[in-house]
Short mmCIF file of C-alpha atoms in Angstrom, two decimals:
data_model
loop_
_atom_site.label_atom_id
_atom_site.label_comp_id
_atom_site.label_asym_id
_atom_site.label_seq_id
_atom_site.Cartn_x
_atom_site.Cartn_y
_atom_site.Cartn_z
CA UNK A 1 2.44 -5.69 -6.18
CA UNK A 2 2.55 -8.91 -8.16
CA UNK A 3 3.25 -9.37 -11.76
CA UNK A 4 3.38 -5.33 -12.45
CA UNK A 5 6.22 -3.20 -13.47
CA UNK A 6 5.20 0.16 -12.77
CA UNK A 7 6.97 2.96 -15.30
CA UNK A 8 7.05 6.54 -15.53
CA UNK A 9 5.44 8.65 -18.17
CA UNK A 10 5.85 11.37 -20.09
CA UNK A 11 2.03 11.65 -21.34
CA UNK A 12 0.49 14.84 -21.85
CA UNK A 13 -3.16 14.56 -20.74
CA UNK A 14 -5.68 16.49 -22.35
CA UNK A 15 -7.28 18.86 -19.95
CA UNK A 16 -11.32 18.23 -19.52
CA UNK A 17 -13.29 20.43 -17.93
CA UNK A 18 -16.26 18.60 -14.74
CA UNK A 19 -18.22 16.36 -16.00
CA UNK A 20 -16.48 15.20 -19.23
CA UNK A 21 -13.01 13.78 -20.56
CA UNK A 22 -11.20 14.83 -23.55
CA UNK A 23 -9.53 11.32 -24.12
CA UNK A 24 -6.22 11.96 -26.40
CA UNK A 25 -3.18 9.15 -27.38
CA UNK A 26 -0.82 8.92 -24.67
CA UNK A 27 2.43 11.34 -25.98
CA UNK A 28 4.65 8.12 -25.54
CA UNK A 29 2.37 5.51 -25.47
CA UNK A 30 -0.22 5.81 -28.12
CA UNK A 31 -1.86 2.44 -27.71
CA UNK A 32 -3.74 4.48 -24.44
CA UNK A 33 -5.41 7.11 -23.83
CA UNK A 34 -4.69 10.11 -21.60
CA UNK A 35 -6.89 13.08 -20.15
CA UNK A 36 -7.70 14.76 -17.14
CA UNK A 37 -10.71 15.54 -14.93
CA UNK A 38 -10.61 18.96 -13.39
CA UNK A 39 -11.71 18.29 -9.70
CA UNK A 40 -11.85 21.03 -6.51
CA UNK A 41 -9.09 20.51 -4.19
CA UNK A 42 -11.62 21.06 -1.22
CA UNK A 43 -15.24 19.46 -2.61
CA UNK A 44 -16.71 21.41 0.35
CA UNK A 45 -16.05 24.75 -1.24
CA UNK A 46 -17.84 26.10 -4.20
CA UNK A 47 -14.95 28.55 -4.58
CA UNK A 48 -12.62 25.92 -4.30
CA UNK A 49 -9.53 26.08 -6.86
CA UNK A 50 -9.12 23.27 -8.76
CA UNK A 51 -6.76 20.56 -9.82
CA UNK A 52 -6.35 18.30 -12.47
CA UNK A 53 -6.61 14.69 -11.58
CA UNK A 54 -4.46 12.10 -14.22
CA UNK A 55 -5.94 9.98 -16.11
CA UNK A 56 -5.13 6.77 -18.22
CA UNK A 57 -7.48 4.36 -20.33
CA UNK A 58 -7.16 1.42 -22.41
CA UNK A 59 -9.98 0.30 -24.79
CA UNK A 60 -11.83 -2.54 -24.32
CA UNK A 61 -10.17 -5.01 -27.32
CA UNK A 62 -13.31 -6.18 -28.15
CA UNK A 63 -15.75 -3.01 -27.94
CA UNK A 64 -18.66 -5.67 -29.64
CA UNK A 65 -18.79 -7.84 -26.38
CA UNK A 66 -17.71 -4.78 -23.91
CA UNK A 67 -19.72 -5.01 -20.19
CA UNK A 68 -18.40 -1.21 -19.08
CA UNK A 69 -15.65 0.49 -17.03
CA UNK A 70 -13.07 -1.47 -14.71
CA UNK A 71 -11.96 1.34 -12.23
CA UNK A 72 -8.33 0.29 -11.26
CA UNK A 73 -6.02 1.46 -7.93
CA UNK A 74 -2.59 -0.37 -7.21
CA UNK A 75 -2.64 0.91 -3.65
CA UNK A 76 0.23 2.38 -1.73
CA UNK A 77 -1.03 4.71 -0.35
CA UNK A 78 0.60 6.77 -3.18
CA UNK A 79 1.15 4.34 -6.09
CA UNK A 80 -0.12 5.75 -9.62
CA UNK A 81 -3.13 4.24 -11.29
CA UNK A 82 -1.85 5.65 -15.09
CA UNK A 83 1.41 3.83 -14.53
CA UNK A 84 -0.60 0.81 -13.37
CA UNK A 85 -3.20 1.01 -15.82
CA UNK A 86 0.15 1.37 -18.76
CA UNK A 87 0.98 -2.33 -17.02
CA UNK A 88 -2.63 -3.45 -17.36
CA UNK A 89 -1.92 -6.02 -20.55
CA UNK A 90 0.51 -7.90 -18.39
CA UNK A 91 -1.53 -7.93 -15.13
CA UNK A 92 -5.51 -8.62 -16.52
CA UNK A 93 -6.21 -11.59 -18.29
CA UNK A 94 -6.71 -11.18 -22.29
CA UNK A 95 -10.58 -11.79 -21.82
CA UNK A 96 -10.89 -8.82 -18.84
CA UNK A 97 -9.00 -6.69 -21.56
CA UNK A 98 -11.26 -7.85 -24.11
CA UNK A 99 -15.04 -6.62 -22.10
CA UNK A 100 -13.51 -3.70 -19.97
CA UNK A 101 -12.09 -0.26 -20.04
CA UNK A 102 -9.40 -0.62 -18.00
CA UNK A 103 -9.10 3.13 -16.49
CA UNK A 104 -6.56 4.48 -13.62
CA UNK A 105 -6.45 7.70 -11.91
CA UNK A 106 -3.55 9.29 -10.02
CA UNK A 107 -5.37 9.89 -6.95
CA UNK A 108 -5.05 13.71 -5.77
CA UNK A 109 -1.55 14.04 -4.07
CA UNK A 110 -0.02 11.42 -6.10
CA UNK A 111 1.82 11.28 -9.33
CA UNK A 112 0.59 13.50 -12.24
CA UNK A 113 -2.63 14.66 -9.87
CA UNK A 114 -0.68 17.98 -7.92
CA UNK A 115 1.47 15.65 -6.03
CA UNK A 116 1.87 16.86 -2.44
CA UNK A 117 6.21 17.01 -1.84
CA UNK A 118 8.44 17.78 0.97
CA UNK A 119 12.36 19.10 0.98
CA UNK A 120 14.15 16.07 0.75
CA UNK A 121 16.35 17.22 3.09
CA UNK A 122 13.54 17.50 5.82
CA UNK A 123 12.43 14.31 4.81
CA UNK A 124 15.77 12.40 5.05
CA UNK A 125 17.48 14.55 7.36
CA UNK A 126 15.21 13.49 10.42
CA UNK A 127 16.15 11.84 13.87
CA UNK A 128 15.40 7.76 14.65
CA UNK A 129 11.78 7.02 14.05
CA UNK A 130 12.58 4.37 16.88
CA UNK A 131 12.91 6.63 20.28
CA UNK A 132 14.19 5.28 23.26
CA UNK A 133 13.68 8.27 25.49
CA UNK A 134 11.47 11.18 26.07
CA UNK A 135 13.44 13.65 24.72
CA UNK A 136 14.19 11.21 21.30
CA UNK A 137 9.60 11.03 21.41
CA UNK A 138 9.90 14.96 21.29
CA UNK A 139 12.54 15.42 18.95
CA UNK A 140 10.30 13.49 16.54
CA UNK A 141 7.25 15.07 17.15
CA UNK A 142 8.95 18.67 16.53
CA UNK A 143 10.58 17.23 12.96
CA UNK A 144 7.53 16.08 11.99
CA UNK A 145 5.53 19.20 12.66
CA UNK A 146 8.52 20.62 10.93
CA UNK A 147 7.46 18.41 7.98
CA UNK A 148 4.29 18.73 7.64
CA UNK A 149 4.95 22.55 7.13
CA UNK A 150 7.41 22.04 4.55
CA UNK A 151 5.12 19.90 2.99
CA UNK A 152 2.07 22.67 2.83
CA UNK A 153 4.68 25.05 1.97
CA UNK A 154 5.70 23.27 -1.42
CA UNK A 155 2.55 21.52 -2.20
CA UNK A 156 -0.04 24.17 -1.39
CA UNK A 157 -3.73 23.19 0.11
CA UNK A 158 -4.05 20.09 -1.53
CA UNK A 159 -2.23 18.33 1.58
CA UNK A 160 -5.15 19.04 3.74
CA UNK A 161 -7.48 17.35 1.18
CA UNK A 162 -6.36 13.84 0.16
CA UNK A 163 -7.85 11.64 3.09
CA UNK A 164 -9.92 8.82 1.46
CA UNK A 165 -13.15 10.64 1.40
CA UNK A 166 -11.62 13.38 -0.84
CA UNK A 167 -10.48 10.51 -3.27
CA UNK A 168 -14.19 8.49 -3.37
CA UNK A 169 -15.91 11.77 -4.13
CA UNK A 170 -12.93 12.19 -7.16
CA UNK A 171 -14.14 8.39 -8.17
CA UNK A 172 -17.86 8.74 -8.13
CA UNK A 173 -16.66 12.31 -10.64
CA UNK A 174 -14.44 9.84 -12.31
CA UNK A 175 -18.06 7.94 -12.87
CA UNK A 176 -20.13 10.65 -13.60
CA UNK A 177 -17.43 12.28 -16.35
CA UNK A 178 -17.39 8.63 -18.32
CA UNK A 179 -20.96 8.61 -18.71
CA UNK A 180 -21.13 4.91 -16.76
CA UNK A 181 -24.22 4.09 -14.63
CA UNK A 182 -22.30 1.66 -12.52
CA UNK A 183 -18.44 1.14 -12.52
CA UNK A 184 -16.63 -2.02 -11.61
CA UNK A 185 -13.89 -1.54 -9.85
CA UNK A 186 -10.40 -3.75 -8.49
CA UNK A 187 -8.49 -1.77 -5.91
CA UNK A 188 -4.96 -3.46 -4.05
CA UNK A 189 -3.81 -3.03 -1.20
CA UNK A 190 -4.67 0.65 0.15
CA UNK A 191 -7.00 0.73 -2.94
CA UNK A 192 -9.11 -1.68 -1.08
CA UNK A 193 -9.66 1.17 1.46
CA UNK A 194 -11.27 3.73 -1.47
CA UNK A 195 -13.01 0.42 -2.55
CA UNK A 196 -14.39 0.05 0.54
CA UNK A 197 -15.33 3.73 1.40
CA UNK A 198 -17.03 3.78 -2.06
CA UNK A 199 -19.07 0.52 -1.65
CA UNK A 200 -20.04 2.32 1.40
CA UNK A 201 -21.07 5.45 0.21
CA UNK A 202 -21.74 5.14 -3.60
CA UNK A 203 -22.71 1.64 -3.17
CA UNK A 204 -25.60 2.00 -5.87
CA UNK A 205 -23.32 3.04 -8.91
CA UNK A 206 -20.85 -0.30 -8.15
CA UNK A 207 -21.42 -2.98 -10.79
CA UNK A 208 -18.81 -5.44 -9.15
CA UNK A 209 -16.08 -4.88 -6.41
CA UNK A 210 -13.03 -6.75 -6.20
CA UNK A 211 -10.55 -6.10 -3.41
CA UNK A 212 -7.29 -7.90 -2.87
CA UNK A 213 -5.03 -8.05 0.15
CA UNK A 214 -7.57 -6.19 2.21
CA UNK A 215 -7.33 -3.59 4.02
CA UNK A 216 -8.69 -3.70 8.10
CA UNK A 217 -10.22 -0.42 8.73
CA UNK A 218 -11.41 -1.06 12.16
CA UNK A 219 -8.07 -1.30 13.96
CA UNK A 220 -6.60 0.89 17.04
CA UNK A 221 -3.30 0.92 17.60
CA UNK A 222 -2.86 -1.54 19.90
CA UNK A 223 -4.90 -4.03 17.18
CA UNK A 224 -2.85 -2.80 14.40
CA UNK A 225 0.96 -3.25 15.77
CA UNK A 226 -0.24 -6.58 17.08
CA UNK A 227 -1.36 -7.57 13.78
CA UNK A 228 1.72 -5.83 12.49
CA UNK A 229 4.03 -7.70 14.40
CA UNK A 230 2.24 -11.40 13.92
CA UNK A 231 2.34 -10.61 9.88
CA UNK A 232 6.34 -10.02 10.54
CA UNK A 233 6.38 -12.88 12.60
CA UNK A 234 4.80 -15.44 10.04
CA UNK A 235 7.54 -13.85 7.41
CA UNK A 236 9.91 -15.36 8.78
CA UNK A 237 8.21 -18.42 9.62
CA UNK A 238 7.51 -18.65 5.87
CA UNK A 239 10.96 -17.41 5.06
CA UNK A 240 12.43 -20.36 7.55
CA UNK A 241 9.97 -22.98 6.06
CA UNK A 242 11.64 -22.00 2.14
CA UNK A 243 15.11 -22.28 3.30
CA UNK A 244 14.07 -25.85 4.55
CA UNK A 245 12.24 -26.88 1.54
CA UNK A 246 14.54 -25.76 -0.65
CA UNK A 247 18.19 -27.32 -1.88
CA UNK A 248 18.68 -24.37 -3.80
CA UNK A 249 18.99 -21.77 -0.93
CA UNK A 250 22.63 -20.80 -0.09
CA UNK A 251 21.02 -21.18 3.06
CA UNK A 252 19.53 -24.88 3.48
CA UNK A 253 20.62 -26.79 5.87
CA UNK A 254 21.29 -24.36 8.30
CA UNK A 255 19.51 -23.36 11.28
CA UNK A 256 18.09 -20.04 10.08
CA UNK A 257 16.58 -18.93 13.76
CA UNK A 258 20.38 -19.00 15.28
CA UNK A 259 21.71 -17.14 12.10
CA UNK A 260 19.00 -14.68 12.42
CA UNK A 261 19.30 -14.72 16.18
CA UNK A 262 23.07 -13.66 15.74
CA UNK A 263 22.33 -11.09 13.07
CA UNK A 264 20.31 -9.55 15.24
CA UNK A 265 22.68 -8.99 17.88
CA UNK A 266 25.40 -7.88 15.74
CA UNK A 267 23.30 -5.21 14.70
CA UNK A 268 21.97 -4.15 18.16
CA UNK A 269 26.09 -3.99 18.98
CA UNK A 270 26.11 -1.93 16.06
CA UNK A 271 28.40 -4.37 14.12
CA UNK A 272 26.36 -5.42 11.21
CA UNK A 273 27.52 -3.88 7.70
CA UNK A 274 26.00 -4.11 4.04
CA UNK A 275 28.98 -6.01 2.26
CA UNK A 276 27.92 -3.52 -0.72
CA UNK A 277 27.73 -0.30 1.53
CA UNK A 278 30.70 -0.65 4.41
CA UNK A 279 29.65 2.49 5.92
CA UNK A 280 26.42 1.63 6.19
CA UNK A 281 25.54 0.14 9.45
CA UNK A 282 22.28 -2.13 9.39
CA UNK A 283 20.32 -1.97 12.51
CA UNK A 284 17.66 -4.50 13.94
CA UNK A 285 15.11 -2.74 13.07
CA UNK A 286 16.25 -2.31 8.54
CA UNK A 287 17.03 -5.86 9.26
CA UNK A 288 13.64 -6.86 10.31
CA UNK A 289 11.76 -4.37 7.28
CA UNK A 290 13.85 -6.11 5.21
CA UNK A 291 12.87 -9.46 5.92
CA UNK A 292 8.91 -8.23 5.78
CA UNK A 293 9.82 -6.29 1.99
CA UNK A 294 11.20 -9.31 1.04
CA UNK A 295 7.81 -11.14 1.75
CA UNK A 296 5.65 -9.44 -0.48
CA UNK A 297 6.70 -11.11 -3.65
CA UNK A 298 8.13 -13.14 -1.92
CA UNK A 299 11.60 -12.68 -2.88
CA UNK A 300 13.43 -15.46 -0.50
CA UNK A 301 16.45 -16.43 -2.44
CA UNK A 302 17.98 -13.01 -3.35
CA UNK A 303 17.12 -12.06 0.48
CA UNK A 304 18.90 -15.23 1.56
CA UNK A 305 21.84 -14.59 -0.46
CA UNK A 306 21.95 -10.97 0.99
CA UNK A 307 22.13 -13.03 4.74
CA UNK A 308 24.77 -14.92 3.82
CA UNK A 309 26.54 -11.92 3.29
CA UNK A 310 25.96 -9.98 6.34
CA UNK A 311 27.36 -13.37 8.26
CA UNK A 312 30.16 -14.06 6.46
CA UNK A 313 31.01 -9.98 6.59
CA UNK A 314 32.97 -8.08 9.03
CA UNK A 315 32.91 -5.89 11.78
CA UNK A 316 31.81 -2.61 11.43
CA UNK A 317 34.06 0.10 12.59
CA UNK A 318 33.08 3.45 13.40
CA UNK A 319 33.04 6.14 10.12
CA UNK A 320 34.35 9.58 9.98
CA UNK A 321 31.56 11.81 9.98
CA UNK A 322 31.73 14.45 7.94
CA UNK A 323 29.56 18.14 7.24
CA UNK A 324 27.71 19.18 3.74
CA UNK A 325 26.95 22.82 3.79
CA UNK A 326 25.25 22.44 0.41
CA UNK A 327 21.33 23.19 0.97
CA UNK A 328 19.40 20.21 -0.55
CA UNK A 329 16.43 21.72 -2.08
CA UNK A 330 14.84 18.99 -4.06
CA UNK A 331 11.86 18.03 -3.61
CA UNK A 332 10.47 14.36 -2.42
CA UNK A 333 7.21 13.06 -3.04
CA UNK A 334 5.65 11.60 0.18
CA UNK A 335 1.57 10.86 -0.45
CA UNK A 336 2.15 7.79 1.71
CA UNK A 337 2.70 9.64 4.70
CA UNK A 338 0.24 12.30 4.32
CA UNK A 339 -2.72 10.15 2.82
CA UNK A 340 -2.35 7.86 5.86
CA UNK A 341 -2.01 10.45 8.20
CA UNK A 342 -5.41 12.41 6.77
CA UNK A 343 -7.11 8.92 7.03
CA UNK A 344 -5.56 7.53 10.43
CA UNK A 345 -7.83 7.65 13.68
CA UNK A 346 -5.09 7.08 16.10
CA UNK A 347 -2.50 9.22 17.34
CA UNK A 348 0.16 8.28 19.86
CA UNK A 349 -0.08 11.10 22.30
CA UNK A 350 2.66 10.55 24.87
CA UNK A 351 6.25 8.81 25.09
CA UNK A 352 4.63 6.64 27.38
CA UNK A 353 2.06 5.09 25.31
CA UNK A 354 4.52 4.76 22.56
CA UNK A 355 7.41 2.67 24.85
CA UNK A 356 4.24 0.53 25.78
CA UNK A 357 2.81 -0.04 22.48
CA UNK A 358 6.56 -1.13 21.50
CA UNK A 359 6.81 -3.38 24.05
CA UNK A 360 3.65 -5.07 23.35
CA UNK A 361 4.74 -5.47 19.56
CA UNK A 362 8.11 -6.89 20.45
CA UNK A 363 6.49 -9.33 23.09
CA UNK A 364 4.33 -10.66 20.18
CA UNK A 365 7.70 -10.68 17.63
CA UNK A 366 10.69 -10.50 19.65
CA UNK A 367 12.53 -11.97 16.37
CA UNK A 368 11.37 -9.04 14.57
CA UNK A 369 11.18 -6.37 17.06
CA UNK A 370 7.78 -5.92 16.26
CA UNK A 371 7.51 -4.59 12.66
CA UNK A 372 8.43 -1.39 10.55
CA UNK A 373 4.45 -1.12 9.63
CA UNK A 374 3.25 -0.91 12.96
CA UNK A 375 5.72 1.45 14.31
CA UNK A 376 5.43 3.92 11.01
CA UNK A 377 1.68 3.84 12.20
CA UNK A 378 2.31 4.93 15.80
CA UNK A 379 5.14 7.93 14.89
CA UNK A 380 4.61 9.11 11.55
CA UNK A 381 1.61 11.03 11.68
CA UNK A 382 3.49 12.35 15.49
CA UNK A 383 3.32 15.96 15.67
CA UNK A 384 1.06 16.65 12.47
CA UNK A 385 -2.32 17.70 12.36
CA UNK A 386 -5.54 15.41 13.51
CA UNK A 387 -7.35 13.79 10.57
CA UNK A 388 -11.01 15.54 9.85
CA UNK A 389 -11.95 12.26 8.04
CA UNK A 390 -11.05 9.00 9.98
CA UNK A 391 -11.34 5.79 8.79
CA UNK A 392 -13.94 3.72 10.55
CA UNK A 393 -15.26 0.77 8.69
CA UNK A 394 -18.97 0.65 7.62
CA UNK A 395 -21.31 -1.31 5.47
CA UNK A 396 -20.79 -1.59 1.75
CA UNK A 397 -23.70 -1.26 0.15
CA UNK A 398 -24.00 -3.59 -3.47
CA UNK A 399 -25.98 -5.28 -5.39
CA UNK A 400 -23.34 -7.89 -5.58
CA UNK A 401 -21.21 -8.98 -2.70
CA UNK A 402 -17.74 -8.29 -2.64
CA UNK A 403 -14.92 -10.33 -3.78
CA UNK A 404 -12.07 -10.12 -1.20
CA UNK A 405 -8.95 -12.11 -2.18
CA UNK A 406 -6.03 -12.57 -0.18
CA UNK A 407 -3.14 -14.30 0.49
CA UNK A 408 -2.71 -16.66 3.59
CA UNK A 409 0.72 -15.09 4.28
CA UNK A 410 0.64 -11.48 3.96
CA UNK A 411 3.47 -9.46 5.19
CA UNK A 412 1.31 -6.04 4.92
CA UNK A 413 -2.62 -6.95 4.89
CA UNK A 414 -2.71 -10.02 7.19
CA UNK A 415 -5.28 -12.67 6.71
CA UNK A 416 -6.19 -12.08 10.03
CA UNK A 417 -7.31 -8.65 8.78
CA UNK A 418 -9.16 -9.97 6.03
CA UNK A 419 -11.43 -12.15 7.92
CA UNK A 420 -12.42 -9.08 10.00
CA UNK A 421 -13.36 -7.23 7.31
CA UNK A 422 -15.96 -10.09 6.23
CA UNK A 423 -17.00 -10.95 9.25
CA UNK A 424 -17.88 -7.10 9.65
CA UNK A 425 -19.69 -7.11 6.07
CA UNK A 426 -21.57 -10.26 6.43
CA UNK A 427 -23.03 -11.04 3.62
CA UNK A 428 -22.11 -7.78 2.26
CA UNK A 429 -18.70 -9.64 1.03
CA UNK A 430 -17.34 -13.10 0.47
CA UNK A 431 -13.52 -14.11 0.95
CA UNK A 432 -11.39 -16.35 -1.18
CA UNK A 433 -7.95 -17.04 0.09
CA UNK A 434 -4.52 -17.77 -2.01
CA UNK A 435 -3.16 -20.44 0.22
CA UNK A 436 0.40 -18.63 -0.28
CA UNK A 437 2.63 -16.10 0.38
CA UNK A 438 3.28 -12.51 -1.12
CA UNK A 439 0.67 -9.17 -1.34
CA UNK A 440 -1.43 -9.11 -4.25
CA UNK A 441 -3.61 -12.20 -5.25
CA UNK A 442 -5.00 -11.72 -8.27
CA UNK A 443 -2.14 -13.01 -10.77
CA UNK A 444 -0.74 -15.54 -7.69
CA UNK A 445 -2.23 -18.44 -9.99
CA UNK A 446 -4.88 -20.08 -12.14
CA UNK A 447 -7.39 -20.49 -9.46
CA UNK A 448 -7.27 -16.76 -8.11
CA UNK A 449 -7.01 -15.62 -11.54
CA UNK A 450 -10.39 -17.73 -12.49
CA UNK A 451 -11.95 -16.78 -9.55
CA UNK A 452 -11.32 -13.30 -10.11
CA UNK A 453 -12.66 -13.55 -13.92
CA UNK A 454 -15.49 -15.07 -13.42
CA UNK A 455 -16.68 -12.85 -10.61
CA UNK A 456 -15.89 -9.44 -12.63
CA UNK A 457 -16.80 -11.13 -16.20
CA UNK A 458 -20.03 -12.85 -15.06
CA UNK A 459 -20.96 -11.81 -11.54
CA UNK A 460 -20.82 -14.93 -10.74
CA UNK A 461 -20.30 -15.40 -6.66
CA UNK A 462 -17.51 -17.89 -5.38
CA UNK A 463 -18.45 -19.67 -2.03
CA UNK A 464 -17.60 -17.99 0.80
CA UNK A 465 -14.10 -19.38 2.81
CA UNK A 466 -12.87 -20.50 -0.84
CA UNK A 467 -9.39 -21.22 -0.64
CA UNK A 468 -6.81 -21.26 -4.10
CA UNK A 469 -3.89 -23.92 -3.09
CA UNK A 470 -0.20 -22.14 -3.02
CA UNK A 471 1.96 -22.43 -6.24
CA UNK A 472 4.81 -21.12 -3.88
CA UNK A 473 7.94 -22.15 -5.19
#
């Protein structure tokens, strides 16, 4: 995310019980507040047992002129909304500090909120995520069941009960337990989806919603590693069109689609090295991710530098292989995979489907062979249990429309995907685009920043189509 240095903590929350928050000084940050809100890990269950979701708040700097609660969610899925809200004075402008609570929440599975873990040597210890054969497709789908167990084994129920739905109920609590009427609230990135799902459901206790780099619920899978694919695509359009603005770049002047072009087929030979890792041989596919990782600040001259490395190294040779008969039993947190897999509507059923969905995504990128998003959405959720809770978009319900803001080009939440989501809300939502590149719009510059203000500070509604020109350097 943009402008944001998220940080661990070592707070010790004060433990509420439902329905209220005992608010205490953050142990090592006393300028916030810390607490917890005991929440049911299954909200369908009376008996349920509980867990104790994080919490973070900072005060309102001028309580005289505050408006209420701004409910805060850096995405991921799996990204902590205490660490985020600890970064809030560097993100929110001093006048959204000055009217709002800003509070975060670890959303259940994540962080200090029971966070759901694997064995990290399950987790890293796993055959290509890329198969080229039936037997590679079921090899996958076995490791990943294999996962998924591991997973329930170390974190208990809670990873059958973190889809989105779980987490709205945990906001409208969130709500309830502050004592608000109506919440404001900015989500990024996957936070747009609980944004969304909550406009939907608990439309009547939003105040304002603000969503940036949105989210397109209403995808299959054939839509989503399409749109994948063009987002990778116009990265390295946009990565290209730096290079040739730019004197600066160890790499202007050159022709950037025959460097990449030959990259690429060092790496399918298996001859493409890290200059700082010999022994690590990069294939097409880490190649292509990180191109599209690269993108989302975007980060162009440090990833340009790291090209002209790769061509200017040598050849790879093959590495002794070697055996560790030390058991790995740490633990790895992985909410990103099991959040989107309690939340995702399609499955790839059959090796088939999967070698024609890849050949559809590199026929729309062949220069990215597709992209890492798209193919994490067809096989990571392979083998693992079918979401009771999938995502579908429907209407968000407010008072006020909602603000979406994103960028133009978006290696993760495409504008394409954007548009979607208005055109499905209608007048339910209005759009404002950062003519740039990166993921996460709200800091890009003094226009989306302004925008942004005045819609949470005022209510004040920004034409629809809007558009914030780039500051892209």
């Amino acid at each position: 995310m943009a402008g944001v240095l998220l940080v661990g903590t070592t707070a010790a929350p004060a433990v509420g019980t439902p329905g209220s928050i005992a608010w205490t000084p953050c142990t090592d940050r006393p300028e916030f507040e810390c607490a917890t809100l005991t929440r049911p890990i299954d909200p369908d269950r009376a008996d349920s047992d509980t867990f104790q979701m994080a919490l973070a708040r900072h005060r309102a700097t001028d309580p005289v002129r505050r408006i209420g609660v701004l409910v805060v969610n850096p995405g991921g899925s799996g990204e902590s909304g205490v660490n985020f809200t600890f970064g809030a004075r560097w993100y929110f402008s001093p006048e959204v500090l000055a009217r709002f609570d800003i509070v975060g929440f670890d959303p259940r599975g994540v962080g200090l909120s029971q966070p759901v873990r694997r064995s990290t040597e399950l987790q890293f210890g796993g055959p290509a995520t890329h198969p080229t054969d039936q037997a590679g497709f079921e090899r996958l789908r076995e490791h990943n069941r294999r996962l998924h167990e591991d997973c329930a084994r170390h974190s208990g129920p809670i990873v059958d009960h973190v889809s989105t739905d779980d987490v709205v109920r945990d906001v409208d609590a969130l709500r309830q337990a502050l004592g608000e009427r109506k919440i404001s609230y900015y989500g990024l990135s996957y936070g747009t989806v609980i944004g969304q799902r909550y406009a939907e459901r608990h439309g009547d206790n939003v105040r304002a919603m603000l969503l940036d780099s949105v989210v397109d619920r209403g995808l299959n899978a054939r839509e989503y590693v399409a749109s994948s694919a063009r987002a990778a695509a116009d990265s390295f359009e946009q990565w290209n069109l730096w290079n040739s603005r730019t004197p600066s770049s160890p790499l202007h002047g050159l022709d950037i689609g025959d460097l990449w072009d030959g990259l690429m087929a060092r790496a399918e030979r298996g001859e493409l090295v890290d200059p700082g890792d010999p022994a690590n041989r990069i294939t097409t596919y880490a190649l292509s991710a990180t191109l599209t990782t690269s993108a989302y600040a975007p980060d162009w001259d440090d990833f340009s530098s790291w090209v002209l490395s790769l061509r200017d190294g040598g050849i790879a040779t093959p590495s002794a292989t070697h055996s560790d008969d030390a058991h790995d039993t740490a633990l790895f947190a992985t909410a990103f995979t099991t959040i989107s897999c309690a939340d995702l509507s399609f499955r790839v059923r059959t090796y088939a489907e999967y070698a024609a969905l890849t050949r559809w995504e590199k026929q729309v990128s062949p220069r990215t062979v597709g992209s890492n998003r798209g193919n994490a959405a067809m096989t990571a959720c392979l083998g693992g249990p079918e979401t009771h809770t999938p995502q579908r978009p429907g209407t968000m319900r407010t008072q006020v429309p909602t603000l979406l803001i994103n960028s133009r080009h978006d290696p993760s939440t495409s504008h394409e995907n954007v548009t979607s989501v208005q055109r499905q809300q209608g007048q339910a939502a209005m759009l404002v685009t950062y003519e740039g590149s990166g993921h996460g719009v709200y800091d890009r510059s003094d226009c989306t920043r302004q925008v942004s203000d005045t819609y949470l500070l005022s209510l004040d509604e920004p034409r629809n189509g809007l558009s914030c020109p780039s500051t892209d350097q």
